[in-house]
DNA sequence: GCAAAAGTGTTGGAAATACACCCATGT
DNA sequence: ACATGGGTGTATTTCCAACACTTTTGC
């Protein structure tokens, strides 16, 4: 292994300069951030992809990513990528995990930190000017450039876990939404069907939905009530979770 | 932002060489791995710490970490650190998340990938030769070098979540263990008290524990039966989880 | 015989599930 | 009038929490 390792083995107390030179010597790893941007439209969970800008992967789709600047926070890099591509900030954005396989990038050692984000496609629609950028059905993606399929799968799994314990779904919806739309989000993300009555009962019992006294417009059937999610009430009531379940 | 960003904005198709030179230019971030090694002893959850080898933090305890070699996988780096410090491999080891604050390391920009590991202190006891290495009660740690307290907190939270859905606890115990020991592990990790009868009922109902027909020895009270965990049976029965709960 | 922990069942309440009918709107 | 989804209540089952006494061993 690298000489640094042996240096530490010797357990000498090191000066800052010692460490700084170590960092320079070993500094042959590049760091990037890749964003998995989920959206919801036409009752389907979507992910935003772009054509790879690398010849080797020409024609393949890839996640939105960029190298991290040495003076840039990781979270800032993820937010920057999101902002550049969608014009949005102040959205839900969460680190997934880091992918560092030796062979994941053809240009050399590039370790990437994956983030996922949830955005409301309605708010974002006008801002995409890039026609190499498209929404794809999450369940209709067979292959991506690099190891991006693995990153997507991992992010999707994390989304599925988190959405069951945190009110993420609302980030995918407009401020006002119907119960049907809400249920569609859950059914799409979890890839399951739920009983409509039990679903409503559950959410009404949680008591975080506010009936805003408006109805759906222009639907070809009886219009439903519109609600919004009361985040501040939720923040106060967050619950603990103790149990063993596997 | 960095010129790389503008380059990508222009959406030109890039050659491998273009990217390679970008990687070199921007290559001013060092990557490390820090391991949070949990153990269990004297009915307490412990974490393995070492004295910082950096003058600035002299006297402070820190996690076990090292820079990642450009030719080394992240998981391998974590395993290497574990092996070097404890002599153990083939143990449960999992990535937590990546910490990349600009100011987290005095030597410059060092982004670190945190891993946690669970080891059985009994197996490991003989192999520590380094007297600057000690087990500390997890709940008795006020301050650590670098941002290692945050990394520890984050890892501990992840451990608490995972232990409730996966059979991690058995990695902290000897192959043969009593129900009391098992319950102690859960109570320590989750920092809670559980009803003994309900605890047993739950585990016996899962049907992954095998009564090996032996009893505890040398205990100053009625000895309990010893069990082991049937991993292969567990692997077959893993369950899915669908619900909304927040 | 005393201290200490092992071993064991039942019951009540809460939560999740399954399930069917009438209502309001657009066409 | 009919098609579409909105809106509602109840019965059943399942899971979890609470709870106390007898047994075995070491000292």
PDB file of N, CA and C in Angstrom, chain A residues 1-2 4-5 8 11 13-14 16 19-20 23 27-31 53-55 65-66 68-73 80 84 95 97-98 101-102 106-107 109 111 130 164-165 186 202 239 241-246, chain B residues 1-2 4-5 8 11 13-14 16 19-20 23 27-31 53-55 65-66 68-73 80 84 95 97-98 101-102 106-107 109 111 130 164-165 186 202 239 241-246:
ATOM      1  N   UNK A   1       0.844  -1.213   0.000  1.00  0.00           N
ATOM      2  CA  UNK A   1       0.000   0.000   0.000  1.00  0.00           C
ATOM      3  C   UNK A   1       0.875   1.257   0.000  1.00  0.00           C
ATOM      4  N   UNK A   2       0.247   2.368  -0.165  1.00  0.00           N
ATOM      5  CA  UNK A   2       0.975   3.639  -0.276  1.00  0.00           C
ATOM      6  C   UNK A   2       1.832   3.915   0.959  1.00  0.00           C
ATOM      7  N   UNK A   4       2.079   6.464   2.686  1.00  0.00           N
ATOM      8  CA  UNK A   4       1.321   7.165   3.726  1.00  0.00           C
ATOM      9  C   UNK A   4       0.872   6.194   4.801  1.00  0.00           C
ATOM     10  N   UNK A   5       0.440   5.061   4.351  1.00  0.00           N
ATOM     11  CA  UNK A   5      -0.067   4.074   5.288  1.00  0.00           C
ATOM     12  C   UNK A   5       1.023   3.669   6.260  1.00  0.00           C
ATOM     13  N   UNK A   8       1.636   6.235   8.875  1.00  0.00           N
ATOM     14  CA  UNK A   8       0.691   6.238   9.986  1.00  0.00           C
ATOM     15  C   UNK A   8       0.926   5.058  10.911  1.00  0.00           C
ATOM     16  N   UNK A  11       3.000   5.670  13.828  1.00  0.00           N
ATOM     17  CA  UNK A  11       2.376   6.412  14.934  1.00  0.00           C
ATOM     18  C   UNK A  11       3.131   7.652  15.404  1.00  0.00           C
ATOM     19  N   UNK A  13       3.784  11.594  15.753  1.00  0.00           N
ATOM     20  CA  UNK A  13       2.918  12.764  15.717  1.00  0.00           C
ATOM     21  C   UNK A  13       3.340  13.612  14.516  1.00  0.00           C
ATOM     22  N   UNK A  14       2.370  13.974  13.704  1.00  0.00           N
ATOM     23  CA  UNK A  14       2.721  14.678  12.475  1.00  0.00           C
ATOM     24  C   UNK A  14       2.371  16.148  12.540  1.00  0.00           C
ATOM     25  N   UNK A  16       1.261  19.695  10.570  1.00  0.00           N
ATOM     26  CA  UNK A  16       0.332  20.010   9.505  1.00  0.00           C
ATOM     27  C   UNK A  16       1.015  19.900   8.145  1.00  0.00           C
ATOM     28  N   UNK A  19       1.175  16.384   6.768  1.00  0.00           N
ATOM     29  CA  UNK A  19      -0.092  15.934   6.205  1.00  0.00           C
ATOM     30  C   UNK A  19      -0.364  16.625   4.882  1.00  0.00           C
ATOM     31  N   UNK A  20      -0.056  17.908   4.831  1.00  0.00           N
ATOM     32  CA  UNK A  20      -0.298  18.622   3.578  1.00  0.00           C
ATOM     33  C   UNK A  20       0.473  18.014   2.425  1.00  0.00           C
ATOM     34  N   UNK A  23      -1.167  14.847   1.351  1.00  0.00           N
ATOM     35  CA  UNK A  23      -2.362  15.084   0.564  1.00  0.00           C
ATOM     36  C   UNK A  23      -1.988  15.389  -0.873  1.00  0.00           C
ATOM     37  N   UNK A  27      -2.839  12.858  -4.198  1.00  0.00           N
ATOM     38  CA  UNK A  27      -3.965  13.554  -4.777  1.00  0.00           C
ATOM     39  C   UNK A  27      -4.196  13.215  -6.244  1.00  0.00           C
ATOM     40  N   UNK A  28      -4.693  12.038  -6.483  1.00  0.00           N
ATOM     41  CA  UNK A  28      -4.920  11.614  -7.867  1.00  0.00           C
ATOM     42  C   UNK A  28      -6.323  11.057  -8.041  1.00  0.00           C
ATOM     43  N   UNK A  29      -7.210  11.539  -7.223  1.00  0.00           N
ATOM     44  CA  UNK A  29      -8.597  11.099  -7.321  1.00  0.00           C
ATOM     45  C   UNK A  29      -9.453  12.333  -7.564  1.00  0.00           C
ATOM     46  N   UNK A  30     -10.281  12.259  -8.578  1.00  0.00           N
ATOM     47  CA  UNK A  30     -11.187  13.374  -8.828  1.00  0.00           C
ATOM     48  C   UNK A  30     -12.532  13.073  -8.193  1.00  0.00           C
ATOM     49  N   UNK A  31     -13.222  14.134  -7.849  1.00  0.00           N
ATOM     50  CA  UNK A  31     -14.496  13.971  -7.156  1.00  0.00           C
ATOM     51  C   UNK A  31     -15.596  14.639  -7.975  1.00  0.00           C
ATOM     52  N   UNK A  53     -22.013  13.466 -22.629  1.00  0.00           N
ATOM     53  CA  UNK A  53     -21.161  14.325 -23.444  1.00  0.00           C
ATOM     54  C   UNK A  53     -19.816  13.665 -23.719  1.00  0.00           C
ATOM     55  N   UNK A  54     -19.757  12.386 -23.479  1.00  0.00           N
ATOM     56  CA  UNK A  54     -18.504  11.664 -23.673  1.00  0.00           C
ATOM     57  C   UNK A  54     -18.650  10.740 -24.880  1.00  0.00           C
ATOM     58  N   UNK A  55     -17.647  10.774 -25.772  1.00  0.00           N
ATOM     59  CA  UNK A  55     -17.762   9.990 -27.007  1.00  0.00           C
ATOM     60  C   UNK A  55     -18.016   8.515 -26.746  1.00  0.00           C
ATOM     61  N   UNK A  65     -24.384  15.423 -13.858  1.00  0.00           N
ATOM     62  CA  UNK A  65     -23.279  15.459 -12.915  1.00  0.00           C
ATOM     63  C   UNK A  65     -22.233  16.455 -13.328  1.00  0.00           C
ATOM     64  N   UNK A  66     -21.324  16.690 -12.410  1.00  0.00           N
ATOM     65  CA  UNK A  66     -20.222  17.587 -12.718  1.00  0.00           C
ATOM     66  C   UNK A  66     -19.128  17.356 -11.680  1.00  0.00           C
ATOM     67  N   UNK A  68     -16.566  18.365  -8.793  1.00  0.00           N
ATOM     68  CA  UNK A  68     -16.690  19.269  -7.655  1.00  0.00           C
ATOM     69  C   UNK A  68     -15.476  20.182  -7.630  1.00  0.00           C
ATOM     70  N   UNK A  69     -15.732  21.450  -7.481  1.00  0.00           N
ATOM     71  CA  UNK A  69     -14.638  22.401  -7.369  1.00  0.00           C
ATOM     72  C   UNK A  69     -14.021  22.293  -5.975  1.00  0.00           C
ATOM     73  N   UNK A  70     -12.702  22.404  -5.885  1.00  0.00           N
ATOM     74  CA  UNK A  70     -12.062  22.246  -4.578  1.00  0.00           C
ATOM     75  C   UNK A  70     -12.563  23.232  -3.526  1.00  0.00           C
ATOM     76  N   UNK A  71     -13.146  24.318  -3.965  1.00  0.00           N
ATOM     77  CA  UNK A  71     -13.639  25.304  -2.988  1.00  0.00           C
ATOM     78  C   UNK A  71     -15.137  25.210  -2.786  1.00  0.00           C
ATOM     79  N   UNK A  72     -15.721  24.127  -3.232  1.00  0.00           N
ATOM     80  CA  UNK A  72     -17.174  24.029  -3.231  1.00  0.00           C
ATOM     81  C   UNK A  72     -17.633  22.912  -2.287  1.00  0.00           C
ATOM     82  N   UNK A  73     -18.633  23.204  -1.490  1.00  0.00           N
ATOM     83  CA  UNK A  73     -19.243  22.172  -0.649  1.00  0.00           C
ATOM     84  C   UNK A  73     -19.918  21.123  -1.536  1.00  0.00           C
ATOM     85  N   UNK A  80     -26.017  23.332  -7.282  1.00  0.00           N
ATOM     86  CA  UNK A  80     -25.617  24.047  -8.496  1.00  0.00           C
ATOM     87  C   UNK A  80     -26.056  23.282  -9.738  1.00  0.00           C
ATOM     88  N   UNK A  84     -28.625  24.690 -12.453  1.00  0.00           N
ATOM     89  CA  UNK A  84     -28.226  24.883 -13.844  1.00  0.00           C
ATOM     90  C   UNK A  84     -29.162  24.158 -14.807  1.00  0.00           C
ATOM     91  N   UNK A  95     -28.217  13.397  -0.023  1.00  0.00           N
ATOM     92  CA  UNK A  95     -27.121  12.533  -0.435  1.00  0.00           C
ATOM     93  C   UNK A  95     -27.561  11.081  -0.352  1.00  0.00           C
ATOM     94  N   UNK A  97     -25.278   8.022  -1.559  1.00  0.00           N
ATOM     95  CA  UNK A  97     -24.059   7.381  -1.122  1.00  0.00           C
ATOM     96  C   UNK A  97     -22.986   7.670  -2.170  1.00  0.00           C
ATOM     97  N   UNK A  98     -21.812   7.159  -1.943  1.00  0.00           N
ATOM     98  CA  UNK A  98     -20.691   7.470  -2.808  1.00  0.00           C
ATOM     99  C   UNK A  98     -20.280   6.227  -3.579  1.00  0.00           C
ATOM    100  N   UNK A 101     -15.934   2.847  -7.598  1.00  0.00           N
ATOM    101  CA  UNK A 101     -15.266   1.749  -8.304  1.00  0.00           C
ATOM    102  C   UNK A 101     -14.111   2.258  -9.150  1.00  0.00           C
ATOM    103  N   UNK A 102     -13.048   1.492  -9.157  1.00  0.00           N
ATOM    104  CA  UNK A 102     -11.865   1.876  -9.922  1.00  0.00           C
ATOM    105  C   UNK A 102     -12.190   2.109 -11.393  1.00  0.00           C
ATOM    106  N   UNK A 106     -14.018   6.242 -17.550  1.00  0.00           N
ATOM    107  CA  UNK A 106     -12.933   5.955 -18.489  1.00  0.00           C
ATOM    108  C   UNK A 106     -11.773   6.938 -18.410  1.00  0.00           C
ATOM    109  N   UNK A 107     -11.987   8.107 -17.809  1.00  0.00           N
ATOM    110  CA  UNK A 107     -10.919   9.108 -17.789  1.00  0.00           C
ATOM    111  C   UNK A 107      -9.959   8.919 -16.625  1.00  0.00           C
ATOM    112  N   UNK A 109      -9.534   7.830 -12.257  1.00  0.00           N
ATOM    113  CA  UNK A 109     -10.231   7.597 -10.998  1.00  0.00           C
ATOM    114  C   UNK A 109     -11.124   8.780 -10.660  1.00  0.00           C
ATOM    115  N   UNK A 111     -14.300   9.490  -8.269  1.00  0.00           N
ATOM    116  CA  UNK A 111     -15.254   9.038  -7.257  1.00  0.00           C
ATOM    117  C   UNK A 111     -16.421   9.998  -7.287  1.00  0.00           C
ATOM    118  N   UNK A 130     -32.893  22.974 -22.970  1.00  0.00           N
ATOM    119  CA  UNK A 130     -31.920  22.072 -23.563  1.00  0.00           C
ATOM    120  C   UNK A 130     -32.651  20.841 -24.078  1.00  0.00           C
ATOM    121  N   UNK A 164     -41.630   6.437   2.808  1.00  0.00           N
ATOM    122  CA  UNK A 164     -42.544   5.798   3.747  1.00  0.00           C
ATOM    123  C   UNK A 164     -42.422   6.353   5.156  1.00  0.00           C
ATOM    124  N   UNK A 165     -41.373   7.079   5.404  1.00  0.00           N
ATOM    125  CA  UNK A 165     -41.189   7.617   6.748  1.00  0.00           C
ATOM    126  C   UNK A 165     -41.130   9.137   6.795  1.00  0.00           C
ATOM    127  N   UNK A 186     -47.703   7.900  -4.338  1.00  0.00           N
ATOM    128  CA  UNK A 186     -47.273   6.756  -3.523  1.00  0.00           C
ATOM    129  C   UNK A 186     -47.304   5.451  -4.310  1.00  0.00           C
ATOM    130  N   UNK A 202     -55.865   7.018   6.487  1.00  0.00           N
ATOM    131  CA  UNK A 202     -54.534   7.160   7.058  1.00  0.00           C
ATOM    132  C   UNK A 202     -54.078   8.616   7.055  1.00  0.00           C
ATOM    133  N   UNK A 239     -42.293  11.773  14.834  1.00  0.00           N
ATOM    134  CA  UNK A 239     -42.346  10.734  15.851  1.00  0.00           C
ATOM    135  C   UNK A 239     -41.110   9.859  15.877  1.00  0.00           C
ATOM    136  N   UNK A 241     -39.380   6.052  16.526  1.00  0.00           N
ATOM    137  CA  UNK A 241     -39.705   4.764  15.947  1.00  0.00           C
ATOM    138  C   UNK A 241     -38.824   3.721  16.611  1.00  0.00           C
ATOM    139  N   UNK A 242     -39.376   2.897  17.453  1.00  0.00           N
ATOM    140  CA  UNK A 242     -38.617   1.823  18.084  1.00  0.00           C
ATOM    141  C   UNK A 242     -39.334   0.508  17.852  1.00  0.00           C
ATOM    142  N   UNK A 243     -38.648  -0.398  17.279  1.00  0.00           N
ATOM    143  CA  UNK A 243     -39.221  -1.710  17.011  1.00  0.00           C
ATOM    144  C   UNK A 243     -38.184  -2.561  16.340  1.00  0.00           C
ATOM    145  N   UNK A 244     -38.409  -3.825  16.276  1.00  0.00           N
ATOM    146  CA  UNK A 244     -37.501  -4.716  15.566  1.00  0.00           C
ATOM    147  C   UNK A 244     -38.327  -5.408  14.513  1.00  0.00           C
ATOM    148  N   UNK A 245     -37.855  -5.376  13.301  1.00  0.00           N
ATOM    149  CA  UNK A 245     -38.732  -5.778  12.220  1.00  0.00           C
ATOM    150  C   UNK A 245     -37.930  -6.227  11.018  1.00  0.00           C
ATOM    151  N   UNK A 246     -37.598  -7.510  11.013  1.00  0.00           N
ATOM    152  CA  UNK A 246     -36.928  -8.016   9.817  1.00  0.00           C
ATOM    153  C   UNK A 246     -37.279  -9.470   9.538  1.00  0.00           C
TER     154      UNK A 246
ATOM    155  N   UNK B   1     -18.106  29.994 -11.313  1.00  0.00           N
ATOM    156  CA  UNK B   1     -17.736  28.590 -11.042  1.00  0.00           C
ATOM    157  C   UNK B   1     -16.602  28.154 -11.980  1.00  0.00           C
ATOM    158  N   UNK B   2     -16.097  27.005 -11.753  1.00  0.00           N
ATOM    159  CA  UNK B   2     -14.931  26.529 -12.519  1.00  0.00           C
ATOM    160  C   UNK B   2     -15.218  26.481 -14.021  1.00  0.00           C
ATOM    161  N   UNK B   4     -14.684  24.255 -16.066  1.00  0.00           N
ATOM    162  CA  UNK B   4     -15.265  22.963 -16.456  1.00  0.00           C
ATOM    163  C   UNK B   4     -16.772  23.069 -16.628  1.00  0.00           C
ATOM    164  N   UNK B   5     -17.352  23.791 -15.707  1.00  0.00           N
ATOM    165  CA  UNK B   5     -18.798  23.932 -15.748  1.00  0.00           C
ATOM    166  C   UNK B   5     -19.222  24.599 -17.027  1.00  0.00           C
ATOM    167  N   UNK B   8     -19.128  22.321 -19.940  1.00  0.00           N
ATOM    168  CA  UNK B   8     -20.270  21.412 -20.056  1.00  0.00           C
ATOM    169  C   UNK B   8     -21.521  22.143 -20.506  1.00  0.00           C
ATOM    170  N   UNK B  11     -22.218  22.103 -24.024  1.00  0.00           N
ATOM    171  CA  UNK B  11     -22.765  20.847 -24.544  1.00  0.00           C
ATOM    172  C   UNK B  11     -22.021  20.264 -25.745  1.00  0.00           C
ATOM    173  N   UNK B  13     -19.567  17.670 -27.560  1.00  0.00           N
ATOM    174  CA  UNK B  13     -19.171  16.290 -27.285  1.00  0.00           C
ATOM    175  C   UNK B  13     -17.671  16.283 -27.010  1.00  0.00           C
ATOM    176  N   UNK B  14     -17.306  15.639 -25.897  1.00  0.00           N
ATOM    177  CA  UNK B  14     -15.895  15.710 -25.509  1.00  0.00           C
ATOM    178  C   UNK B  14     -15.184  14.393 -25.738  1.00  0.00           C
ATOM    179  N   UNK B  16     -12.169  11.698 -24.695  1.00  0.00           N
ATOM    180  CA  UNK B  16     -11.641  11.195 -23.437  1.00  0.00           C
ATOM    181  C   UNK B  16     -10.506  12.088 -22.946  1.00  0.00           C
ATOM    182  N   UNK B  19     -11.637  15.173 -21.118  1.00  0.00           N
ATOM    183  CA  UNK B  19     -12.061  14.897 -19.746  1.00  0.00           C
ATOM    184  C   UNK B  19     -10.858  14.615 -18.869  1.00  0.00           C
ATOM    185  N   UNK B  20      -9.917  13.876 -19.412  1.00  0.00           N
ATOM    186  CA  UNK B  20      -8.731  13.566 -18.607  1.00  0.00           C
ATOM    187  C   UNK B  20      -8.011  14.824 -18.164  1.00  0.00           C
ATOM    188  N   UNK B  23      -9.882  16.486 -15.414  1.00  0.00           N
ATOM    189  CA  UNK B  23      -9.704  15.787 -14.146  1.00  0.00           C
ATOM    190  C   UNK B  23      -8.399  16.219 -13.509  1.00  0.00           C
ATOM    191  N   UNK B  27      -8.021  18.531  -9.968  1.00  0.00           N
ATOM    192  CA  UNK B  27      -7.681  17.483  -9.024  1.00  0.00           C
ATOM    193  C   UNK B  27      -6.990  18.013  -7.770  1.00  0.00           C
ATOM    194  N   UNK B  28      -7.751  18.653  -6.930  1.00  0.00           N
ATOM    195  CA  UNK B  28      -7.168  19.230  -5.719  1.00  0.00           C
ATOM    196  C   UNK B  28      -7.963  18.826  -4.486  1.00  0.00           C
ATOM    197  N   UNK B  29      -8.602  17.707  -4.583  1.00  0.00           N
ATOM    198  CA  UNK B  29      -9.383  17.209  -3.458  1.00  0.00           C
ATOM    199  C   UNK B  29      -8.821  15.853  -3.076  1.00  0.00           C
ATOM    200  N   UNK B  30      -8.526  15.697  -1.801  1.00  0.00           N
ATOM    201  CA  UNK B  30      -8.046  14.390  -1.358  1.00  0.00           C
ATOM    202  C   UNK B  30      -9.217  13.603  -0.786  1.00  0.00           C
ATOM    203  N   UNK B  31      -9.101  12.302  -0.847  1.00  0.00           N
ATOM    204  CA  UNK B  31     -10.193  11.441  -0.407  1.00  0.00           C
ATOM    205  C   UNK B  31      -9.695  10.510   0.691  1.00  0.00           C
ATOM    206  N   UNK B  53      -3.141  11.717  15.302  1.00  0.00           N
ATOM    207  CA  UNK B  53      -1.708  11.839  15.024  1.00  0.00           C
ATOM    208  C   UNK B  53      -1.367  13.226  14.488  1.00  0.00           C
ATOM    209  N   UNK B  54      -2.276  14.137  14.666  1.00  0.00           N
ATOM    210  CA  UNK B  54      -2.064  15.482  14.156  1.00  0.00           C
ATOM    211  C   UNK B  54      -1.865  16.427  15.339  1.00  0.00           C
ATOM    212  N   UNK B  55      -0.838  17.254  15.245  1.00  0.00           N
ATOM    213  CA  UNK B  55      -0.530  18.125  16.383  1.00  0.00           C
ATOM    214  C   UNK B  55      -1.712  18.981  16.813  1.00  0.00           C
ATOM    215  N   UNK B  65      -8.895   6.286  10.381  1.00  0.00           N
ATOM    216  CA  UNK B  65      -9.053   6.657   8.992  1.00  0.00           C
ATOM    217  C   UNK B  65      -7.731   6.688   8.270  1.00  0.00           C
ATOM    218  N   UNK B  66      -7.827   6.808   6.975  1.00  0.00           N
ATOM    219  CA  UNK B  66      -6.618   6.908   6.173  1.00  0.00           C
ATOM    220  C   UNK B  66      -7.006   7.442   4.801  1.00  0.00           C
ATOM    221  N   UNK B  68      -7.278   7.418   0.808  1.00  0.00           N
ATOM    222  CA  UNK B  68      -7.550   6.346  -0.144  1.00  0.00           C
ATOM    223  C   UNK B  68      -6.508   6.410  -1.247  1.00  0.00           C
ATOM    224  N   UNK B  69      -5.947   5.280  -1.537  1.00  0.00           N
ATOM    225  CA  UNK B  69      -4.983   5.199  -2.631  1.00  0.00           C
ATOM    226  C   UNK B  69      -5.738   5.251  -3.964  1.00  0.00           C
ATOM    227  N   UNK B  70      -5.181   5.957  -4.941  1.00  0.00           N
ATOM    228  CA  UNK B  70      -5.899   6.077  -6.221  1.00  0.00           C
ATOM    229  C   UNK B  70      -6.220   4.731  -6.880  1.00  0.00           C
ATOM    230  N   UNK B  71      -5.496   3.704  -6.499  1.00  0.00           N
ATOM    231  CA  UNK B  71      -5.758   2.396  -7.108  1.00  0.00           C
ATOM    232  C   UNK B  71      -6.579   1.494  -6.200  1.00  0.00           C
ATOM    233  N   UNK B  72      -7.167   2.072  -5.194  1.00  0.00           N
ATOM    234  CA  UNK B  72      -7.838   1.256  -4.187  1.00  0.00           C
ATOM    235  C   UNK B  72      -9.348   1.517  -4.196  1.00  0.00           C
ATOM    236  N   UNK B  73     -10.121   0.455  -4.140  1.00  0.00           N
ATOM    237  CA  UNK B  73     -11.568   0.614  -3.991  1.00  0.00           C
ATOM    238  C   UNK B  73     -11.895   1.228  -2.631  1.00  0.00           C
ATOM    239  N   UNK B  80      -9.201  -2.447   4.743  1.00  0.00           N
ATOM    240  CA  UNK B  80      -7.794  -2.376   5.086  1.00  0.00           C
ATOM    241  C   UNK B  80      -7.599  -1.713   6.443  1.00  0.00           C
ATOM    242  N   UNK B  84      -5.969  -3.523   9.600  1.00  0.00           N
ATOM    243  CA  UNK B  84      -4.740  -3.023  10.215  1.00  0.00           C
ATOM    244  C   UNK B  84      -4.915  -2.774  11.706  1.00  0.00           C
ATOM    245  N   UNK B  95     -21.083   1.449   4.200  1.00  0.00           N
ATOM    246  CA  UNK B  95     -20.868   2.881   3.990  1.00  0.00           C
ATOM    247  C   UNK B  95     -21.991   3.676   4.647  1.00  0.00           C
ATOM    248  N   UNK B  97     -22.083   7.663   4.822  1.00  0.00           N
ATOM    249  CA  UNK B  97     -22.261   8.756   3.888  1.00  0.00           C
ATOM    250  C   UNK B  97     -20.929   9.491   3.787  1.00  0.00           C
ATOM    251  N   UNK B  98     -20.905  10.518   2.989  1.00  0.00           N
ATOM    252  CA  UNK B  98     -19.662  11.220   2.722  1.00  0.00           C
ATOM    253  C   UNK B  98     -19.722  12.610   3.326  1.00  0.00           C
ATOM    254  N   UNK B 101     -17.264  18.915   4.098  1.00  0.00           N
ATOM    255  CA  UNK B 101     -17.170  20.332   4.456  1.00  0.00           C
ATOM    256  C   UNK B 101     -15.808  20.908   4.090  1.00  0.00           C
ATOM    257  N   UNK B 102     -15.828  22.119   3.599  1.00  0.00           N
ATOM    258  CA  UNK B 102     -14.576  22.773   3.206  1.00  0.00           C
ATOM    259  C   UNK B 102     -13.584  22.820   4.356  1.00  0.00           C
ATOM    260  N   UNK B 106      -7.657  20.449   8.556  1.00  0.00           N
ATOM    261  CA  UNK B 106      -6.751  21.601   8.543  1.00  0.00           C
ATOM    262  C   UNK B 106      -5.722  21.557   7.421  1.00  0.00           C
ATOM    263  N   UNK B 107      -5.510  20.409   6.820  1.00  0.00           N
ATOM    264  CA  UNK B 107      -4.474  20.319   5.801  1.00  0.00           C
ATOM    265  C   UNK B 107      -4.969  20.708   4.420  1.00  0.00           C
ATOM    266  N   UNK B 109      -8.421  20.473   1.496  1.00  0.00           N
ATOM    267  CA  UNK B 109      -9.702  19.860   1.168  1.00  0.00           C
ATOM    268  C   UNK B 109      -9.581  18.353   1.198  1.00  0.00           C
ATOM    269  N   UNK B 111     -12.085  15.187   1.537  1.00  0.00           N
ATOM    270  CA  UNK B 111     -13.439  14.651   1.619  1.00  0.00           C
ATOM    271  C   UNK B 111     -13.328  13.230   2.142  1.00  0.00           C
ATOM    272  N   UNK B 130      -1.674  -1.847  20.061  1.00  0.00           N
ATOM    273  CA  UNK B 130      -1.423  -0.420  20.059  1.00  0.00           C
ATOM    274  C   UNK B 130      -2.117   0.204  21.266  1.00  0.00           C
ATOM    275  N   UNK B 164     -32.820  -2.328  13.365  1.00  0.00           N
ATOM    276  CA  UNK B 164     -34.222  -2.670  13.533  1.00  0.00           C
ATOM    277  C   UNK B 164     -34.797  -3.399  12.331  1.00  0.00           C
ATOM    278  N   UNK B 165     -34.081  -3.363  11.239  1.00  0.00           N
ATOM    279  CA  UNK B 165     -34.592  -4.037  10.052  1.00  0.00           C
ATOM    280  C   UNK B 165     -33.691  -5.140   9.540  1.00  0.00           C
ATOM    281  N   UNK B 186     -29.651  -5.058  21.876  1.00  0.00           N
ATOM    282  CA  UNK B 186     -30.705  -4.184  21.367  1.00  0.00           C
ATOM    283  C   UNK B 186     -30.959  -3.009  22.294  1.00  0.00           C
ATOM    284  N   UNK B 202     -41.029 -12.311  20.218  1.00  0.00           N
ATOM    285  CA  UNK B 202     -40.766 -11.780  18.896  1.00  0.00           C
ATOM    286  C   UNK B 202     -39.690 -12.598  18.177  1.00  0.00           C
ATOM    287  N   UNK B 239     -38.100 -10.106   4.109  1.00  0.00           N
ATOM    288  CA  UNK B 239     -39.436  -9.669   3.749  1.00  0.00           C
ATOM    289  C   UNK B 239     -39.472  -8.275   3.145  1.00  0.00           C
ATOM    290  N   UNK B 241     -41.498  -4.598   2.642  1.00  0.00           N
ATOM    291  CA  UNK B 241     -42.025  -3.660   3.624  1.00  0.00           C
ATOM    292  C   UNK B 241     -42.737  -2.557   2.869  1.00  0.00           C
ATOM    293  N   UNK B 242     -44.028  -2.525   2.958  1.00  0.00           N
ATOM    294  CA  UNK B 242     -44.791  -1.465   2.327  1.00  0.00           C
ATOM    295  C   UNK B 242     -45.727  -0.835   3.345  1.00  0.00           C
ATOM    296  N   UNK B 243     -45.598   0.408   3.535  1.00  0.00           N
ATOM    297  CA  UNK B 243     -46.454   1.113   4.481  1.00  0.00           C
ATOM    298  C   UNK B 243     -46.083   2.569   4.471  1.00  0.00           C
ATOM    299  N   UNK B 244     -46.901   3.381   5.025  1.00  0.00           N
ATOM    300  CA  UNK B 244     -46.576   4.802   5.138  1.00  0.00           C
ATOM    301  C   UNK B 244     -46.636   5.128   6.609  1.00  0.00           C
ATOM    302  N   UNK B 245     -45.602   5.692   7.101  1.00  0.00           N
ATOM    303  CA  UNK B 245     -45.501   5.779   8.551  1.00  0.00           C
ATOM    304  C   UNK B 245     -44.618   6.943   8.950  1.00  0.00           C
ATOM    305  N   UNK B 246     -45.246   8.106   9.108  1.00  0.00           N
ATOM    306  CA  UNK B 246     -44.455   9.222   9.604  1.00  0.00           C
ATOM    307  C   UNK B 246     -45.290  10.153  10.461  1.00  0.00           C
TER     308      UNK B 246
END
